[in-house]
PDB file of C-alpha atoms in Angstrom:
ATOM      1  CA  GLU A  16     -63.588  55.921 -21.620  1.00 50.00           C
ATOM      2  CA  THR A  17     -59.928  55.057 -19.863  1.00 64.00           C
ATOM      3  CA  GLY A  18     -60.666  50.443 -19.578  1.00 88.00           C
ATOM      4  CA  VAL A  19     -59.317  48.591 -16.224  1.00 94.00           C
ATOM      5  CA  THR A  20     -55.547  49.635 -15.249  1.00 95.00           C
ATOM      6  CA  GLN A  21     -53.696  47.036 -13.213  1.00 97.00           C
ATOM      7  CA  SER A  22     -50.430  47.001 -11.201  1.00 96.00           C
ATOM      8  CA  PRO A  23     -48.494  46.144 -11.552  1.00 96.00           C
ATOM      9  CA  THR A  24     -47.772  44.481 -14.123  1.00 96.00           C
ATOM     10  CA  HIS A  25     -46.111  41.598 -12.897  1.00 96.00           C
ATOM     11  CA  LEU A  26     -44.721  40.535  -9.104  1.00 96.00           C
ATOM     12  CA  ILE A  27     -42.803  37.745  -7.505  1.00 98.00           C
ATOM     13  CA  LYS A  28     -43.450  37.138  -3.683  1.00 98.00           C
ATOM     14  CA  THR A  29     -42.424  34.635  -1.536  1.00 98.00           C
ATOM     15  CA  ARG A  30     -44.048  31.220  -0.088  1.00 98.00           C
ATOM     16  CA  GLY A  31     -46.027  32.833   3.289  1.00 98.00           C
ATOM     17  CA  GLN A  32     -45.679  36.387   1.727  1.00 98.00           C
ATOM     18  CA  GLN A  33     -48.504  38.837   1.499  1.00 98.00           C
ATOM     19  CA  VAL A  34     -49.385  40.613  -1.802  1.00 98.00           C
ATOM     20  CA  THR A  35     -52.298  43.720  -2.260  1.00 98.00           C
ATOM     21  CA  LEU A  36     -53.082  43.746  -6.646  1.00 98.00           C
ATOM     22  CA  ARG A  37     -54.544  46.874  -7.032  1.00 98.00           C
ATOM     23  CA  CYS A  38     -57.386  47.884  -9.945  1.00 97.00           C
ATOM     24  CA  SER A  39     -58.868  50.765 -11.623  1.00 95.00           C
ATOM     25  CA  SER A  40     -62.303  49.763 -13.025  1.00 91.00           C
ATOM     26  CA  GLN A  41     -63.697  52.031 -15.891  1.00 84.00           C
ATOM     27  CA  SER A  42     -65.011  55.045 -14.900  1.00 84.00           C
ATOM     28  CA  GLY A  43     -68.989  54.105 -13.971  1.00 86.00           C
ATOM     29  CA  HIS A  44     -68.166  50.939 -13.438  1.00 88.00           C
ATOM     30  CA  ASN A  45     -70.028  49.832  -9.438  1.00 89.00           C
ATOM     31  CA  THR A  46     -69.433  46.394  -9.960  1.00 91.00           C
ATOM     32  CA  VAL A  47     -65.596  44.434 -10.525  1.00 93.00           C
ATOM     33  CA  SER A  48     -65.403  41.146 -10.362  1.00 94.00           C
ATOM     34  CA  TRP A  49     -61.498  39.558  -9.536  1.00 97.00           C
ATOM     35  CA  TYR A  50     -60.028  36.400 -11.221  1.00 96.00           C
ATOM     36  CA  GLN A  51     -57.189  33.905 -10.964  1.00 97.00           C
ATOM     37  CA  GLN A  52     -56.092  32.072 -14.567  1.00 96.00           C
ATOM     38  CA  ALA A  53     -52.695  29.377 -13.965  1.00 94.00           C
ATOM     39  CA  LEU A  54     -51.451  29.018 -17.118  1.00 91.00           C
ATOM     40  CA  GLY A  55     -53.165  26.635 -20.112  1.00 88.00           C
ATOM     41  CA  GLN A  56     -56.659  27.511 -17.995  1.00 91.00           C
ATOM     42  CA  GLY A  57     -59.348  29.433 -17.967  1.00 93.00           C
ATOM     43  CA  PRO A  58     -60.051  32.147 -15.116  1.00 95.00           C
ATOM     44  CA  GLN A  59     -61.269  31.364 -11.889  1.00 95.00           C
ATOM     45  CA  PHE A  60     -63.712  33.620 -10.273  1.00 94.00           C
ATOM     46  CA  ILE A  61     -62.189  34.593  -6.846  1.00 96.00           C
ATOM     47  CA  PHE A  62     -64.999  37.520  -6.012  1.00 94.00           C
ATOM     48  CA  GLN A  63     -67.177  40.256  -7.046  1.00 92.00           C
ATOM     49  CA  TYR A  64     -67.880  43.638  -5.924  1.00 93.00           C
ATOM     50  CA  TYR A  65     -70.955  45.905  -6.389  1.00 90.00           C
ATOM     51  CA  ARG A  66     -70.813  48.862  -4.578  1.00 90.00           C
ATOM     52  CA  GLU A  67     -68.100  48.053  -2.421  1.00 92.00           C
ATOM     53  CA  GLU A  68     -70.101  45.257  -1.394  1.00 92.00           C
ATOM     54  CA  GLU A  69     -68.988  41.670  -1.216  1.00 91.00           C
ATOM     55  CA  ASN A  70     -71.774  39.604  -3.644  1.00 87.00           C
ATOM     56  CA  GLY A  71     -70.524  37.038  -5.399  1.00 88.00           C
ATOM     57  CA  ARG A  72     -67.854  34.856  -4.618  1.00 91.00           C
ATOM     58  CA  GLY A  73     -65.828  31.448  -5.726  1.00 91.00           C
ATOM     59  CA  ASN A  74     -64.461  28.228  -4.265  1.00 91.00           C
ATOM     60  CA  PHE A  75     -61.092  30.864  -2.882  1.00 95.00           C
ATOM     61  CA  PRO A  76     -60.148  29.911   1.470  1.00 96.00           C
ATOM     62  CA  PRO A  77     -60.598  33.695   2.846  1.00 96.00           C
ATOM     63  CA  ARG A  78     -56.446  34.060   2.229  1.00 98.00           C
ATOM     64  CA  PHE A  79     -58.132  35.840  -0.851  1.00 98.00           C
ATOM     65  CA  SER A  80     -59.848  39.057  -0.033  1.00 97.00           C
ATOM     66  CA  GLY A  81     -60.937  42.891  -1.718  1.00 96.00           C
ATOM     67  CA  LEU A  82     -61.622  46.050  -1.068  1.00 96.00           C
ATOM     68  CA  GLN A  83     -63.787  48.502  -3.645  1.00 95.00           C
ATOM     69  CA  PHE A  84     -63.161  51.892  -3.258  1.00 94.00           C
ATOM     70  CA  PRO A  85     -66.072  54.496  -4.248  1.00 91.00           C
ATOM     71  CA  ASN A  86     -63.715  55.746  -6.764  1.00 88.00           C
ATOM     72  CA  TYR A  87     -63.702  52.511  -8.063  1.00 86.00           C
ATOM     73  CA  SER A  88     -60.108  51.165  -7.226  1.00 93.00           C
ATOM     74  CA  SER A  89     -59.789  47.662  -6.497  1.00 96.00           C
ATOM     75  CA  GLU A  90     -57.594  45.602  -4.680  1.00 97.00           C
ATOM     76  CA  LEU A  91     -57.395  41.827  -4.358  1.00 98.00           C
ATOM     77  CA  ASN A  92     -55.443  41.103  -0.622  1.00 98.00           C
ATOM     78  CA  VAL A  93     -53.740  37.410  -0.222  1.00 98.00           C
ATOM     79  CA  ASN A  94     -51.792  36.348   2.497  1.00 97.00           C
ATOM     80  CA  ALA A  95     -50.113  33.281   3.514  1.00 98.00           C
ATOM     81  CA  LEU A  96     -48.714  32.522  -0.033  1.00 98.00           C
ATOM     82  CA  GLU A  97     -48.361  29.588  -1.363  1.00 98.00           C
ATOM     83  CA  LEU A  98     -46.844  28.653  -4.770  1.00 97.00           C
ATOM     84  CA  ASP A  99     -49.876  27.242  -6.610  1.00 97.00           C
ATOM     85  CA  ASP A 100     -51.132  30.971  -6.516  1.00 98.00           C
ATOM     86  CA  SER A 101     -49.168  31.748  -9.032  1.00 97.00           C
ATOM     87  CA  ALA A 102     -51.555  32.612 -11.598  1.00 97.00           C
ATOM     88  CA  LEU A 103     -52.360  35.603 -13.150  1.00 97.00           C
ATOM     89  CA  TYR A 104     -54.871  37.984 -11.092  1.00 98.00           C
ATOM     90  CA  LEU A 105     -57.719  39.673 -14.123  1.00 97.00           C
ATOM     91  CA  CYS A 106     -59.796  42.071 -12.899  1.00 96.00           C
ATOM     92  CA  ALA A 107     -62.565  43.370 -14.756  1.00 94.00           C
ATOM     93  CA  SER A 108     -65.547  45.489 -14.797  1.00 93.00           C
ATOM     94  CA  THR A 109     -69.159  46.160 -15.372  1.00 90.00           C
ATOM     95  CA  LEU A 110     -72.056  48.943 -15.363  1.00 84.00           C
ATOM     96  CA  SER A 111     -74.329  45.808 -13.449  1.00 76.00           C
ATOM     97  CA  TYR A 112     -74.057  42.773 -11.853  1.00 69.00           C
ATOM     98  CA  SER A 113     -76.996  41.508 -14.151  1.00 70.00           C
ATOM     99  CA  ASN A 114     -74.450  41.760 -17.086  1.00 73.00           C
ATOM    100  CA  TYR A 115     -72.081  40.383 -17.538  1.00 75.00           C
ATOM    101  CA  GLY A 116     -70.384  42.445 -19.953  1.00 85.00           C
ATOM    102  CA  TYR A 117     -67.521  43.230 -18.231  1.00 90.00           C
ATOM    103  CA  THR A 118     -64.074  44.993 -19.818  1.00 92.00           C
ATOM    104  CA  PHE A 119     -61.097  43.226 -18.173  1.00 94.00           C
ATOM    105  CA  GLY A 120     -57.796  44.833 -17.364  1.00 95.00           C
ATOM    106  CA  SER A 121     -54.460  43.027 -18.740  1.00 95.00           C
ATOM    107  CA  GLY A 122     -54.000  41.716 -14.970  1.00 96.00           C
ATOM    108  CA  THR A 123     -50.588  40.420 -12.992  1.00 97.00           C
ATOM    109  CA  ARG A 124     -48.194  37.784 -13.587  1.00 97.00           C
ATOM    110  CA  LEU A 125     -47.738  37.255  -9.858  1.00 98.00           C
ATOM    111  CA  THR A 126     -44.684  34.717  -9.479  1.00 98.00           C
ATOM    112  CA  VAL A 127     -44.850  32.589  -5.934  1.00 98.00           C
ATOM    113  CA  VAL A 128     -40.779  31.604  -4.985  1.00 97.00           C
TER     114      VAL A 128
ATOM    115  CA  LEU B  18     -72.586  24.353  -9.267  1.00 59.00           C
ATOM    116  CA  ALA B  19     -73.036  24.689 -13.049  1.00 63.00           C
ATOM    117  CA  LYS B  20     -70.630  22.914 -14.887  1.00 75.00           C
ATOM    118  CA  THR B  21     -69.577  24.429 -18.657  1.00 88.00           C
ATOM    119  CA  THR B  22     -66.980  22.423 -20.749  1.00 92.00           C
ATOM    120  CA  GLN B  23     -65.983  23.449 -24.702  1.00 95.00           C
ATOM    121  CA  PRO B  24     -64.156  21.870 -27.317  1.00 96.00           C
ATOM    122  CA  ILE B  25     -60.102  22.024 -26.319  1.00 95.00           C
ATOM    123  CA  SER B  26     -59.867  23.330 -29.733  1.00 96.00           C
ATOM    124  CA  MET B  27     -60.827  24.319 -33.718  1.00 97.00           C
ATOM    125  CA  ASP B  28     -59.081  23.928 -36.363  1.00 97.00           C
ATOM    126  CA  SER B  29     -60.582  25.820 -39.499  1.00 97.00           C
ATOM    127  CA  TYR B  30     -59.370  27.791 -42.627  1.00 97.00           C
ATOM    128  CA  GLU B  31     -59.283  31.636 -43.028  1.00 97.00           C
ATOM    129  CA  GLY B  32     -62.439  32.459 -44.605  1.00 96.00           C
ATOM    130  CA  GLN B  33     -64.631  29.832 -43.272  1.00 97.00           C
ATOM    131  CA  GLU B  34     -66.821  30.305 -40.461  1.00 97.00           C
ATOM    132  CA  VAL B  35     -66.644  29.000 -37.068  1.00 98.00           C
ATOM    133  CA  ASN B  36     -69.101  27.670 -34.624  1.00 98.00           C
ATOM    134  CA  ILE B  37     -67.909  27.277 -30.837  1.00 98.00           C
ATOM    135  CA  THR B  38     -70.730  25.709 -28.510  1.00 97.00           C
ATOM    136  CA  CYS B  39     -70.244  25.956 -24.826  1.00 95.00           C
ATOM    137  CA  SER B  40     -72.667  22.825 -23.004  1.00 94.00           C
ATOM    138  CA  HIS B  41     -73.893  24.839 -19.604  1.00 88.00           C
ATOM    139  CA  ASN B  42     -75.704  23.041 -17.624  1.00 80.00           C
ATOM    140  CA  ASN B  43     -78.006  24.175 -14.214  1.00 75.00           C
ATOM    141  CA  ILE B  44     -77.053  28.160 -15.203  1.00 78.00           C
ATOM    142  CA  ALA B  45     -79.241  30.320 -13.422  1.00 74.00           C
ATOM    143  CA  THR B  46     -81.462  31.453 -15.365  1.00 75.00           C
ATOM    144  CA  ASN B  47     -81.820  34.656 -15.465  1.00 76.00           C
ATOM    145  CA  ASP B  48     -78.823  35.404 -16.166  1.00 80.00           C
ATOM    146  CA  TYR B  49     -77.314  35.878 -19.515  1.00 87.00           C
ATOM    147  CA  ILE B  50     -74.783  33.953 -22.019  1.00 92.00           C
ATOM    148  CA  THR B  51     -70.935  35.921 -22.449  1.00 94.00           C
ATOM    149  CA  TRP B  52     -68.787  35.134 -24.686  1.00 96.00           C
ATOM    150  CA  TYR B  53     -64.770  36.223 -24.365  1.00 97.00           C
ATOM    151  CA  GLN B  54     -62.422  36.512 -26.441  1.00 98.00           C
ATOM    152  CA  GLN B  55     -58.207  36.548 -24.755  1.00 97.00           C
ATOM    153  CA  PHE B  56     -55.332  36.181 -26.836  1.00 95.00           C
ATOM    154  CA  PRO B  57     -52.119  34.983 -24.403  1.00 91.00           C
ATOM    155  CA  SER B  58     -50.832  37.582 -22.626  1.00 87.00           C
ATOM    156  CA  GLN B  59     -53.688  39.764 -22.204  1.00 91.00           C
ATOM    157  CA  GLY B  60     -57.076  39.551 -20.214  1.00 94.00           C
ATOM    158  CA  PRO B  61     -60.254  38.191 -22.527  1.00 96.00           C
ATOM    159  CA  ARG B  62     -62.422  40.861 -24.921  1.00 95.00           C
ATOM    160  CA  PHE B  63     -66.182  40.611 -24.212  1.00 94.00           C
ATOM    161  CA  ILE B  64     -67.792  39.687 -27.808  1.00 96.00           C
ATOM    162  CA  ILE B  65     -71.536  38.622 -27.117  1.00 96.00           C
ATOM    163  CA  GLN B  66     -73.895  38.585 -25.166  1.00 93.00           C
ATOM    164  CA  GLY B  67     -77.486  36.891 -25.137  1.00 93.00           C
ATOM    165  CA  TYR B  68     -80.479  35.455 -22.757  1.00 90.00           C
ATOM    166  CA  LYS B  69     -81.957  32.874 -25.383  1.00 87.00           C
ATOM    167  CA  THR B  70     -83.174  32.727 -29.329  1.00 88.00           C
ATOM    168  CA  LYS B  71     -80.285  34.538 -31.243  1.00 94.00           C
ATOM    169  CA  VAL B  72     -77.587  37.311 -31.347  1.00 94.00           C
ATOM    170  CA  THR B  73     -75.860  39.232 -33.602  1.00 94.00           C
ATOM    171  CA  ASN B  74     -73.503  42.105 -33.669  1.00 94.00           C
ATOM    172  CA  GLU B  75     -70.871  43.220 -35.804  1.00 94.00           C
ATOM    173  CA  VAL B  76     -68.306  40.746 -35.407  1.00 94.00           C
ATOM    174  CA  ALA B  77     -70.496  36.906 -34.265  1.00 97.00           C
ATOM    175  CA  SER B  78     -73.475  35.756 -33.171  1.00 97.00           C
ATOM    176  CA  LEU B  79     -75.184  33.687 -31.076  1.00 97.00           C
ATOM    177  CA  PHE B  80     -77.143  30.876 -30.722  1.00 97.00           C
ATOM    178  CA  ILE B  81     -79.011  30.510 -27.150  1.00 95.00           C
ATOM    179  CA  PRO B  82     -81.902  27.081 -27.552  1.00 92.00           C
ATOM    180  CA  ALA B  83     -84.676  27.591 -25.513  1.00 90.00           C
ATOM    181  CA  ASP B  84     -83.147  25.261 -22.769  1.00 88.00           C
ATOM    182  CA  ARG B  85     -80.656  27.346 -22.631  1.00 89.00           C
ATOM    183  CA  LYS B  86     -78.625  25.353 -21.764  1.00 89.00           C
ATOM    184  CA  SER B  87     -75.978  25.391 -24.018  1.00 93.00           C
ATOM    185  CA  SER B  88     -75.292  28.479 -26.427  1.00 95.00           C
ATOM    186  CA  THR B  89     -73.131  28.479 -30.115  1.00 97.00           C
ATOM    187  CA  LEU B  90     -70.622  31.237 -30.421  1.00 98.00           C
ATOM    188  CA  SER B  91     -71.324  31.755 -34.666  1.00 98.00           C
ATOM    189  CA  LEU B  92     -67.960  33.773 -36.328  1.00 97.00           C
ATOM    190  CA  PRO B  93     -68.469  34.475 -39.758  1.00 95.00           C
ATOM    191  CA  ARG B  94     -65.510  34.487 -42.581  1.00 93.00           C
ATOM    192  CA  VAL B  95     -63.189  34.489 -40.042  1.00 97.00           C
ATOM    193  CA  SER B  96     -58.998  35.404 -40.701  1.00 97.00           C
ATOM    194  CA  LEU B  97     -56.019  34.819 -39.015  1.00 97.00           C
ATOM    195  CA  SER B  98     -56.131  37.662 -36.047  1.00 96.00           C
ATOM    196  CA  ASP B  99     -58.732  35.636 -35.153  1.00 97.00           C
ATOM    197  CA  THR B 100     -56.594  33.076 -33.165  1.00 98.00           C
ATOM    198  CA  ALA B 101     -57.627  32.304 -29.849  1.00 97.00           C
ATOM    199  CA  VAL B 102     -59.172  30.958 -27.106  1.00 98.00           C
ATOM    200  CA  TYR B 103     -62.414  31.145 -26.837  1.00 98.00           C
ATOM    201  CA  TYR B 104     -64.877  30.908 -23.773  1.00 97.00           C
ATOM    202  CA  CYS B 105     -68.478  31.102 -23.057  1.00 95.00           C
ATOM    203  CA  LEU B 106     -69.112  33.203 -19.005  1.00 92.00           C
ATOM    204  CA  VAL B 107     -72.480  31.836 -17.608  1.00 89.00           C
ATOM    205  CA  GLY B 108     -73.923  32.627 -14.058  1.00 82.00           C
ATOM    206  CA  ASP B 109     -74.043  30.308 -11.060  1.00 74.00           C
ATOM    207  CA  LYS B 110     -76.759  31.503  -8.580  1.00 61.00           C
ATOM    208  CA  ASP B 111     -75.886  29.404  -5.781  1.00 59.00           C
ATOM    209  CA  GLY B 112     -80.058  29.786  -4.151  1.00 49.00           C
ATOM    210  CA  GLY B 113     -79.925  33.545  -2.102  1.00 51.00           C
ATOM    211  CA  ALA B 114     -78.726  36.504  -3.795  1.00 50.00           C
ATOM    212  CA  THR B 115     -75.298  35.826  -4.429  1.00 55.00           C
ATOM    213  CA  ASN B 116     -73.367  35.662  -7.686  1.00 70.00           C
ATOM    214  CA  LYS B 117     -70.350  33.036  -9.098  1.00 79.00           C
ATOM    215  CA  LEU B 118     -69.432  33.596 -12.724  1.00 85.00           C
ATOM    216  CA  ILE B 119     -67.957  30.468 -14.068  1.00 88.00           C
ATOM    217  CA  PHE B 120     -66.460  30.598 -18.083  1.00 91.00           C
ATOM    218  CA  GLY B 121     -66.331  27.485 -19.551  1.00 91.00           C
ATOM    219  CA  THR B 122     -62.784  25.155 -20.036  1.00 92.00           C
ATOM    220  CA  GLY B 123     -62.609  27.603 -23.430  1.00 95.00           C
ATOM    221  CA  THR B 124     -61.807  26.958 -27.411  1.00 97.00           C
ATOM    222  CA  LEU B 125     -58.606  27.249 -29.115  1.00 97.00           C
ATOM    223  CA  LEU B 126     -58.507  28.151 -32.244  1.00 98.00           C
ATOM    224  CA  ALA B 127     -56.642  27.953 -34.984  1.00 98.00           C
ATOM    225  CA  VAL B 128     -57.001  29.809 -37.658  1.00 97.00           C
ATOM    226  CA  GLN B 129     -54.788  28.555 -40.747  1.00 96.00           C
ATOM    227  CA  PRO B 130     -54.373  30.737 -44.014  1.00 95.00           C
TER     228      PRO B 130
END
């Protein structure tokens, strides 16, 4: 059991730029979800992928997009970064989307300046 | 959309039992209720999951009434290391096949000696 790993751990970007965050899910977990957690707030659901297809999305604009790959890795892409995008981005995986026993990574701290 | 609310904070002493309640109206009828623990600068960690009545594992119990509009996480004999933020997580079906995952507002538990 390797857990969930995210890269990079910290990132600084300029407003208007694009960023790609990466996640390696636990082996065998075919469901991955991404969350944004602002300082002092709870995680906010961005979207979820099941077997490489998006099967759930929170209230985030289209400039937040993702991909899931057959090797249990996934990406979160954010275009046209805004200052309010500064947050901890968390990736989590589980065996099935009906099981909410997610394993979370430690997150990527994104700072937009 | 499902809305989940929790007390902002709770104080306790070592060795006491702590009960944290989450109110969740309009949750998906067939989804689990899950609780997580989060320490600063870390991803949430799974504690317990249930669908109805009572579930117990080696670290906690979860009580869910018949109407499933709330749930109570019970931590027996807390220690200093249980000081953390606790979140409930529920699913909210939007009428289709997609899922939205809603974290509660979070409860900061402070355990004192």
